[in-house]
């Protein structure tokens, strides 16, 4: 099985606040969380973004981190043991393929327990910071969690976000649209030929037989770490009557996480660019003797996408 490539993840960010005491009354954690979500969704609505929904998994991940920072007196996205927001989310049962982001904040000299007023001030601070604001207003998010813990005048707050993300390299003026298998192959061949043109190489042709072989290599369901289930003989994936048409077959595979839910043209351009710019993979997709190309892609709905290309050298008659 081929190794899993690194997953793209959003930055995690922090802000420290020093504020005067407030006379607001303390309220329960659930009310604080509801207010935190309301403030986030108000900001997203102002920018025509979809609202987020509360997630118990994200609430627990955020609360555990807020309490841990308070109890052990540190202030960071990464715990002393090296645990990240992705680790905390997955420990609660969250999907490893989703995009996960986190904002944290702390306040000293603040009345405890935390109040609604303090939650509002934290939100104001996050929105006034470009990096934190980017997390609040990110595309491709669906769920939100909030944790807050305070004692002896010190408060820690954590916002945690998750969602399938967006296709990598999606231009601002391009809406993600799902491509059917035939459109995926056409887009992949066009992108590959642009890369080959830059190297002065002949174009490759799309092949239905090679695309069907690529589809058979995709991992079923797309939830495990494998990229492809490689058979003993790649030629066995071709229709029996076409196996003699090819002198060689080669396979390329890649994956990404937090990449959205639809198989789009932006994804395909991203994968082809990865293959053509990588010295090892470029030695396959940019070989002169390659004549035909097949392509298939799987999107598991949680943010993971797997792309497989089968490249062949057609026998001359």
mmCIF file with all atom_site columns, C-alpha atoms in Angstrom, residues 195 198 270-283 285-286:
data_model
loop_
_atom_site.group_PDB
_atom_site.id
_atom_site.type_symbol
_atom_site.label_atom_id
_atom_site.label_alt_id
_atom_site.label_comp_id
_atom_site.label_asym_id
_atom_site.label_entity_id
_atom_site.label_seq_id
_atom_site.pdbx_PDB_ins_code
_atom_site.Cartn_x
_atom_site.Cartn_y
_atom_site.Cartn_z
_atom_site.occupancy
_atom_site.B_iso_or_equiv
_atom_site.pdbx_formal_charge
_atom_site.auth_seq_id
_atom_site.auth_comp_id
_atom_site.auth_asym_id
_atom_site.auth_atom_id
_atom_site.pdbx_PDB_model_num
ATOM 1  C CA . UNK A 1 195 ? 2.488  20.018 -17.671 1.00 0.00 ? 195 UNK A CA 1
ATOM 2  C CA . UNK A 1 198 ? 6.016  22.845 -20.500 1.00 0.00 ? 198 UNK A CA 1
ATOM 3  C CA . UNK A 1 270 ? -3.979 20.099 -7.481  1.00 0.00 ? 270 UNK A CA 1
ATOM 4  C CA . UNK A 1 271 ? -3.219 16.383 -7.790  1.00 0.00 ? 271 UNK A CA 1
ATOM 5  C CA . UNK A 1 272 ? -1.739 16.688 -11.288 1.00 0.00 ? 272 UNK A CA 1
ATOM 6  C CA . UNK A 1 273 ? 0.468  19.563 -10.154 1.00 0.00 ? 273 UNK A CA 1
ATOM 7  C CA . UNK A 1 274 ? 1.656  17.506 -7.171  1.00 0.00 ? 274 UNK A CA 1
ATOM 8  C CA . UNK A 1 275 ? 2.518  14.596 -9.407  1.00 0.00 ? 275 UNK A CA 1
ATOM 9  C CA . UNK A 1 276 ? 4.243  16.653 -12.084 1.00 0.00 ? 276 UNK A CA 1
ATOM 10 C CA . UNK A 1 277 ? 6.304  18.698 -9.602  1.00 0.00 ? 277 UNK A CA 1
ATOM 11 C CA . UNK A 1 278 ? 7.408  15.753 -7.446  1.00 0.00 ? 278 UNK A CA 1
ATOM 12 C CA . UNK A 1 279 ? 10.701 14.324 -8.778  1.00 0.00 ? 279 UNK A CA 1
ATOM 13 C CA . UNK A 1 280 ? 9.555  10.728 -8.321  1.00 0.00 ? 280 UNK A CA 1
ATOM 14 C CA . UNK A 1 281 ? 6.005  11.100 -9.623  1.00 0.00 ? 281 UNK A CA 1
ATOM 15 C CA . UNK A 1 282 ? 7.099  13.542 -12.316 1.00 0.00 ? 282 UNK A CA 1
ATOM 16 C CA . UNK A 1 283 ? 9.295  10.795 -13.659 1.00 0.00 ? 283 UNK A CA 1
ATOM 17 C CA . UNK A 1 285 ? 3.610  11.522 -15.640 1.00 0.00 ? 285 UNK A CA 1
ATOM 18 C CA . UNK A 1 286 ? 6.282  13.333 -17.643 1.00 0.00 ? 286 UNK A CA 1
#
